[in-house]
Coordinates of C-alpha atoms in Angstrom, one line a residue:
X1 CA 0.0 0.0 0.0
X2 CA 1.2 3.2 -1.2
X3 CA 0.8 5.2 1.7
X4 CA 2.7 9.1 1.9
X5 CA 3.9 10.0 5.6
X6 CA 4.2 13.9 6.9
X7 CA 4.5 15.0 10.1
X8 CA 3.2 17.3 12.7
X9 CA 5.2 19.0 15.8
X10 CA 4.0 20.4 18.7
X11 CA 6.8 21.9 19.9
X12 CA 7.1 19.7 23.2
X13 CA 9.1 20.8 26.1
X14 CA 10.8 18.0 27.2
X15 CA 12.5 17.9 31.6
X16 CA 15.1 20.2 31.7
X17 CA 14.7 22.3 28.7
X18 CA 13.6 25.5 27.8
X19 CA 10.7 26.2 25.2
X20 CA 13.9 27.6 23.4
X21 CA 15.3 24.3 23.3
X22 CA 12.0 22.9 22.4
X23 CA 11.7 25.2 18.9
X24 CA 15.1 24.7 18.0
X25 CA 14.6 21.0 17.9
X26 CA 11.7 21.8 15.9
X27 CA 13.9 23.1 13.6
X28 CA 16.1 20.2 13.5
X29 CA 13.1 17.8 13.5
X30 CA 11.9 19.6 10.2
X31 CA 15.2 19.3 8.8
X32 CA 15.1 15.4 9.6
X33 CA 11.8 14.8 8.2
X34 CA 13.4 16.1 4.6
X35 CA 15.9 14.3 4.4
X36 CA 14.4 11.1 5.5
X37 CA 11.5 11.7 3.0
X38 CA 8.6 13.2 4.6
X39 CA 6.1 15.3 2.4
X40 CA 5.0 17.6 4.4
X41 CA 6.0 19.4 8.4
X42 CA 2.9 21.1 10.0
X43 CA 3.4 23.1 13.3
X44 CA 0.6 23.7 15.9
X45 CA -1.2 26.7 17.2
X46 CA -1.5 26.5 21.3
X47 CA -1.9 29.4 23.9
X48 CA -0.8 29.7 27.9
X49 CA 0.3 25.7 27.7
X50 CA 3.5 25.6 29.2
X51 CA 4.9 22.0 28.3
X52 CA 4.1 23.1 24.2
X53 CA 6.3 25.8 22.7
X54 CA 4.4 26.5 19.6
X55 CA 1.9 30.0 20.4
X56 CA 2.5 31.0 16.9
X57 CA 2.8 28.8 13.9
X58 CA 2.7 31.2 11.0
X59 CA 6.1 32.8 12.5
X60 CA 7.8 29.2 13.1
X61 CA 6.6 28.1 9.9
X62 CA 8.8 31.3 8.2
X63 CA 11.5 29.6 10.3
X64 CA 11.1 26.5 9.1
X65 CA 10.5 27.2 5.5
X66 CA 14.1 29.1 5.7
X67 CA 15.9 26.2 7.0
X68 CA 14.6 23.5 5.0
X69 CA 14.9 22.9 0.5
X70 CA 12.2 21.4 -0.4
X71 CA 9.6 19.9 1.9
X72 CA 6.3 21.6 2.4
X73 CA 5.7 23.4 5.5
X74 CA 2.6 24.3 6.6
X75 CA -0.1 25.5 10.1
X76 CA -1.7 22.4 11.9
X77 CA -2.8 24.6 12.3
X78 CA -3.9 28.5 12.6
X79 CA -6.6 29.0 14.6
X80 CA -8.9 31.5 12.3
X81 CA -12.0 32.4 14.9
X82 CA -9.3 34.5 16.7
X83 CA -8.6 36.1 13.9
X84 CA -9.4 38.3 10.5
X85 CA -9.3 36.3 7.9
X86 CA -7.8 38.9 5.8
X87 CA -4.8 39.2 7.6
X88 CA -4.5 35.5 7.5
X89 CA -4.6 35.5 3.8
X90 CA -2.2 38.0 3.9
X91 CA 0.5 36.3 5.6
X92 CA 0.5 33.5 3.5
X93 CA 0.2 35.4 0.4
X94 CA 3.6 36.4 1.5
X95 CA 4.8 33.0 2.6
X96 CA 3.3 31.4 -0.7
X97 CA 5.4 34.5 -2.2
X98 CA 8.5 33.4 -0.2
X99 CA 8.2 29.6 -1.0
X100 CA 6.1 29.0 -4.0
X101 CA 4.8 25.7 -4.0
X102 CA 5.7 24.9 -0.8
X103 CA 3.0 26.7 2.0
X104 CA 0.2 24.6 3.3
X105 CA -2.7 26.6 5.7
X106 CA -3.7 24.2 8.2
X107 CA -6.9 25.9 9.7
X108 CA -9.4 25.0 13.2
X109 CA -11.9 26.5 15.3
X110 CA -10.5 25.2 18.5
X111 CA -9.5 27.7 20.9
X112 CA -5.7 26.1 21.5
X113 CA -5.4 26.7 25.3
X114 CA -7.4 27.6 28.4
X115 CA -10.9 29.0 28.6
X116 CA -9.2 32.8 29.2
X117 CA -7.3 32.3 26.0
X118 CA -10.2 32.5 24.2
X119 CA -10.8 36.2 25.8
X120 CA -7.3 37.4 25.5
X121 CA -6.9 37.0 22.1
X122 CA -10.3 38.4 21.7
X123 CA -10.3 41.8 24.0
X124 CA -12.3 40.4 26.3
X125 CA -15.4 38.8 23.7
X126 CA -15.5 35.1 23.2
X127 CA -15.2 34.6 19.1
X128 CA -18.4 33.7 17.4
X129 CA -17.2 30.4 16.3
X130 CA -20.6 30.1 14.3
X131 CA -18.7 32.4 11.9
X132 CA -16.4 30.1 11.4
X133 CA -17.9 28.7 8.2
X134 CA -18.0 32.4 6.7
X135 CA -14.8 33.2 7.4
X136 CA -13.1 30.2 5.5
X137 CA -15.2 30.9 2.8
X138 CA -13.5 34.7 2.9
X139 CA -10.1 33.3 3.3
X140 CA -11.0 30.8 0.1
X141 CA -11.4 34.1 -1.9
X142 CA -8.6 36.6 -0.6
X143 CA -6.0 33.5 -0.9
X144 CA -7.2 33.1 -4.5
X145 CA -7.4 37.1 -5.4
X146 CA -10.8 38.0 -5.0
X147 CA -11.9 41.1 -4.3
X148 CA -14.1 42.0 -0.9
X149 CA -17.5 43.1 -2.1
X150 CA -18.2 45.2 0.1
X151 CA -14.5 46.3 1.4
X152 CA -13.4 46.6 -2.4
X153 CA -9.8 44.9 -1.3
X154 CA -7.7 42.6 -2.2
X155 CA -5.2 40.4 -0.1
X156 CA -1.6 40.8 -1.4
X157 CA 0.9 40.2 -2.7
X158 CA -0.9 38.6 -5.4
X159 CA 0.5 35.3 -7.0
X160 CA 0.0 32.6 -9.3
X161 CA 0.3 30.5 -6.2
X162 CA -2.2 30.1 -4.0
X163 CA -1.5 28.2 -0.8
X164 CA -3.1 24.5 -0.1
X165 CA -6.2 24.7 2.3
X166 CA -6.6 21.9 5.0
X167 CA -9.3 21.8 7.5
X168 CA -8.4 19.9 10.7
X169 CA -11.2 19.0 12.9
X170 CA -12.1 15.6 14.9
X171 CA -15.5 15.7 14.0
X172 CA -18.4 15.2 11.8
X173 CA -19.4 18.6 12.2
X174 CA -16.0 19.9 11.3
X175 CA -15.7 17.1 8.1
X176 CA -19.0 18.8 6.9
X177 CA -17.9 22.1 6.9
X178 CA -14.6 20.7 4.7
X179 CA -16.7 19.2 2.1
X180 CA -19.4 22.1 1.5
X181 CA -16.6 24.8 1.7
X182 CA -14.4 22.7 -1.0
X183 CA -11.1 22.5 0.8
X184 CA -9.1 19.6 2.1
X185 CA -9.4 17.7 5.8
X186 CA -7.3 16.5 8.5
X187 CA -9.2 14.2 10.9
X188 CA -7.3 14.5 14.4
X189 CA -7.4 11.4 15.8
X190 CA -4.7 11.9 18.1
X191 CA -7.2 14.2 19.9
X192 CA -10.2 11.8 19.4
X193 CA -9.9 8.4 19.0
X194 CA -13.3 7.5 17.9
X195 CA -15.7 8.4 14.8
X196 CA -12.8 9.6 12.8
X197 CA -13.3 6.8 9.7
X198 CA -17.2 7.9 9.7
X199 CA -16.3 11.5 9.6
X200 CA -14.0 10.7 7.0
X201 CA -16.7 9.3 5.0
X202 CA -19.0 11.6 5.4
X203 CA -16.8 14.6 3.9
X204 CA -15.8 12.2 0.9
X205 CA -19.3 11.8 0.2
X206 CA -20.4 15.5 1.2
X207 CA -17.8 17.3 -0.9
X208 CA -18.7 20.0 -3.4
X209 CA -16.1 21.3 -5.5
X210 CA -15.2 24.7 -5.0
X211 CA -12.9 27.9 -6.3
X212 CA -10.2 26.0 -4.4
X213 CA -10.3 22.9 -5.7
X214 CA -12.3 20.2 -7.3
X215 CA -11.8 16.8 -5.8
X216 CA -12.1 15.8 -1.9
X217 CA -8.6 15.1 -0.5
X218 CA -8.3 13.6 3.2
X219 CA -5.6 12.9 5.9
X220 CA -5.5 11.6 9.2
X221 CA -3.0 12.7 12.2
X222 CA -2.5 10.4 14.8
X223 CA 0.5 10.1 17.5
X224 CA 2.9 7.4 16.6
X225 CA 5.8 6.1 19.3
X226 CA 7.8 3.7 17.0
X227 CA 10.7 2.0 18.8
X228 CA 13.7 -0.6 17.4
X229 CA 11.5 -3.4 19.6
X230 CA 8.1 -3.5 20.7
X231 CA 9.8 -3.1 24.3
X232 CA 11.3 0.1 23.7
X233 CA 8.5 1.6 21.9
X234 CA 6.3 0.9 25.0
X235 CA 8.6 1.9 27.3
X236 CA 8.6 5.3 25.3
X237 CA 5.1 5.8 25.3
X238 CA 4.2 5.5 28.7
X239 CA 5.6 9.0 29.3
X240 CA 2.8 10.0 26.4
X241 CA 0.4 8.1 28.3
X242 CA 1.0 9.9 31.5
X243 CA 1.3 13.5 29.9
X244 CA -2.3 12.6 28.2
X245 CA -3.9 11.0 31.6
X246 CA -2.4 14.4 33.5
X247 CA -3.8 16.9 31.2
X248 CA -7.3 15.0 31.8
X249 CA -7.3 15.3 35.2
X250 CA -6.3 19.0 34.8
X251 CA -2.8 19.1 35.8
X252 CA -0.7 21.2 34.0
X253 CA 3.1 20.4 34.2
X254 CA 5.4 23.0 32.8
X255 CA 7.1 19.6 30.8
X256 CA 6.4 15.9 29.4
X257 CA 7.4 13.4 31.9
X258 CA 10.1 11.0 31.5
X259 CA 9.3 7.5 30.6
X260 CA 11.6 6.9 34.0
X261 CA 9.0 9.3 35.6
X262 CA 5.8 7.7 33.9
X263 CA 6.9 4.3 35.3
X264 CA 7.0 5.6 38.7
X265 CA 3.4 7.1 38.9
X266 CA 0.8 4.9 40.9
X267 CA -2.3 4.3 38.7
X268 CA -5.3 3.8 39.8
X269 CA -7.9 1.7 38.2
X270 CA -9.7 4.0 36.9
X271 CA -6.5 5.7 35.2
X272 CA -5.6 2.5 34.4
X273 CA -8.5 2.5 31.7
X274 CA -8.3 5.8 31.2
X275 CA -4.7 4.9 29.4
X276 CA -5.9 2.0 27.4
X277 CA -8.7 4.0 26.2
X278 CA -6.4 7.2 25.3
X279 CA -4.6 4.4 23.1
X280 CA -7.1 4.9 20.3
X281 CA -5.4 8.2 19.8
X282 CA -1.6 6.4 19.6
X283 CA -0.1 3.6 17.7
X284 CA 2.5 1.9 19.3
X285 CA 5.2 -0.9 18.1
X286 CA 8.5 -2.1 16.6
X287 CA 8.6 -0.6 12.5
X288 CA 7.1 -3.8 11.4
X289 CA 3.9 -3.1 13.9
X290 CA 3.5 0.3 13.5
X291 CA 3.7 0.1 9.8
X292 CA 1.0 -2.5 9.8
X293 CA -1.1 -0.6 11.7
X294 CA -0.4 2.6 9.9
X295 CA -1.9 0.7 6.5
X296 CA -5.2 -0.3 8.5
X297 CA -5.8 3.1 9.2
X298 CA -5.2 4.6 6.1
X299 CA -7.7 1.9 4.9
X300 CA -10.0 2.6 7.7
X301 CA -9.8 6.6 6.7
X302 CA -9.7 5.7 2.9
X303 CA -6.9 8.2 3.0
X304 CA -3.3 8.0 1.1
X305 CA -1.7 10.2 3.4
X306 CA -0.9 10.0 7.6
X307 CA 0.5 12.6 9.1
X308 CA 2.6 11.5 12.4
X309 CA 2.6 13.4 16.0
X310 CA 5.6 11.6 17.8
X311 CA 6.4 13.4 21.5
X312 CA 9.4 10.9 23.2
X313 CA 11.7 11.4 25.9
X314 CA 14.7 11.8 25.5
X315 CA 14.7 14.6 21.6
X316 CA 16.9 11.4 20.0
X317 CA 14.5 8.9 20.5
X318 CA 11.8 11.1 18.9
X319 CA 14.8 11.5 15.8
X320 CA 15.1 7.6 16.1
X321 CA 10.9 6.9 15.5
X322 CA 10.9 8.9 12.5
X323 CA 13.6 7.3 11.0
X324 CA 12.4 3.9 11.8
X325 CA 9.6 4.7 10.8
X326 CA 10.8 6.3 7.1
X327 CA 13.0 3.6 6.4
X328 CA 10.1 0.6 6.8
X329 CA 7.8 2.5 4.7
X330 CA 10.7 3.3 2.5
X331 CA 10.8 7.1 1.8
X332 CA 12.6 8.5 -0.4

């Protein structure tokens, strides 16, 4: 099965760093990922989370788009109810400008952080996130030239090229507003485990062809620990499974634990399930496993691409899955 890999980083602090340490092994990540083969490196939008560096991914993804040749870098993504959707369009008019061929927008309605975030970026108003649909459909046009009707503007600089458009949701509601806008969608399954193949189905079926493009095109993100045995990649994970679990009770650390650290935490039964259940959202293994697994979901999703979230303890071992992982599927 002919299945294309990308990947998306969260910027993860890892114990004992700095978020300074954390975005310059973004950096390096990114750099990886091209040369091992990956299509595409999306960065993510979060707000007052202290154990993820990444507040502002239309700046890192300037960054990364400087130190990289060829691999497309894109939002995973920008977060447009915050927003004006015609300053969005103009900053990757200029990044499409910069790196022709290269820019993907990555857009959600999520608010990324806390309940104040929502607020704070807003001057005290919560966004109308039932805007949301009207506001892509704005951004469709200004990325693509159009005037404003009633504002008589354009978004510039203007271009031949025109960004690639990705909704990312984890739901049907968010699939549905893909396919009747006309733009691509990400299903999140690393932040829900369940309903994703439906949802996926639902926008293939739903999709109307717009000024954007003409065909549906889907992709699923999903966290991926891959180790050189199944041992190791287990061992790995449980500090993924403990940074999930702690988040879910509420508890904010200013890191992600140590796999040392995870196996020292006292589960109780209930967390216990907790964890298994939260597995929906990984997939776990040796190369051989996870690439096994990998096919049934891109089956499951009907989808060519996956896009891979790997957070491990210690940075080289998060180097070390992505390799594995690029050399059993065989990228080039």
């Amino acid at each position: 099965m002919n299945i294309t890999l990308s990947v998306l980083d969260q910027s993860p602090l890892l114990p004992n760093q700095t978020p300074s340490d954390a975005l310059q092994q973004t950096t390096e990540l990114a750099q990886w990922a091209e040369k091992l083969g990956y299509a595409r490196f999306w960065v993510s939008e979060h707000h007052s989370t202290k154990s993820l560096a990444g507040s502002a991914p239309e700046i890192l993804a300037a960054h990364l788009a400087a130190h990289t040749n060829h691999i497309r870098i894109g939002t995973g993504g920008v977060l447009l109810p915050h927003y004006s959707e015609y300053k969005i369009a103009e900053v990757f008019r200029v990044l499409e400008s910069l790196y022709p061929g290269r820019i993907d927008l990555g857009i959600g309605r999520a608010p990324g952080g806390m309940p104040g975030v929502n607020y704070a970026l807003n001057r005290g108003k919560y966004p109308n996130v039932q805007d949301y649909p009207k506001q892509v459909q704005e951004l469709i046009y200004y990325l693509h030239g159009e005037k404003h009707p009633t504002y008589q503007i354009q978004a510039t600089p203007l271009g031949e090229n025109v960004p690639s458009i990705w909704m990312l949701g984890s739901s049907g509601t968010s699939a549905m507003m893909a396919a009747e806008l006309g733009t691509s969608y990400t299903y999140a399954q690393f932040i829900n485990g369940e309903s994703g193949a439906t949802s996926m189905k639902q926008y293939y079926e739903s999709f109307q062809p717009s000024i954007h493009q003409n065909e549906p095109r889907g992709s699923v993100a999903i966290f991926v620990i891959c180790g050189e045995t199944e041992e190791e990649a287990e061992y790995l994970a449980s500090s993924l499974d403990l940074a999930l679990l702690r988040v879910e009770n509420g508890q904010f650390h200013d890191y992600f634990p140590s796999p040392e650290e995870a196996r020292q935490y006292s589960y109780s039964p209930f967390e216990k399930k907790r964890v298994q259940y939260n597995r929906q959202r990984m997939i776990v293994g040796n190369p051989e496993q996870v690439k096994e697994k990998i096919e049934k979901l891109a089956r499951a999703y009907e989808v060519g691409e996956v896009i891979v979230n790997t957070i491990a303890v210690p940075f080289e071992k998060r180097m070390k899955s992505y390799e594995l992982l690029a050399r059993v599927f065989n990228l080039q």
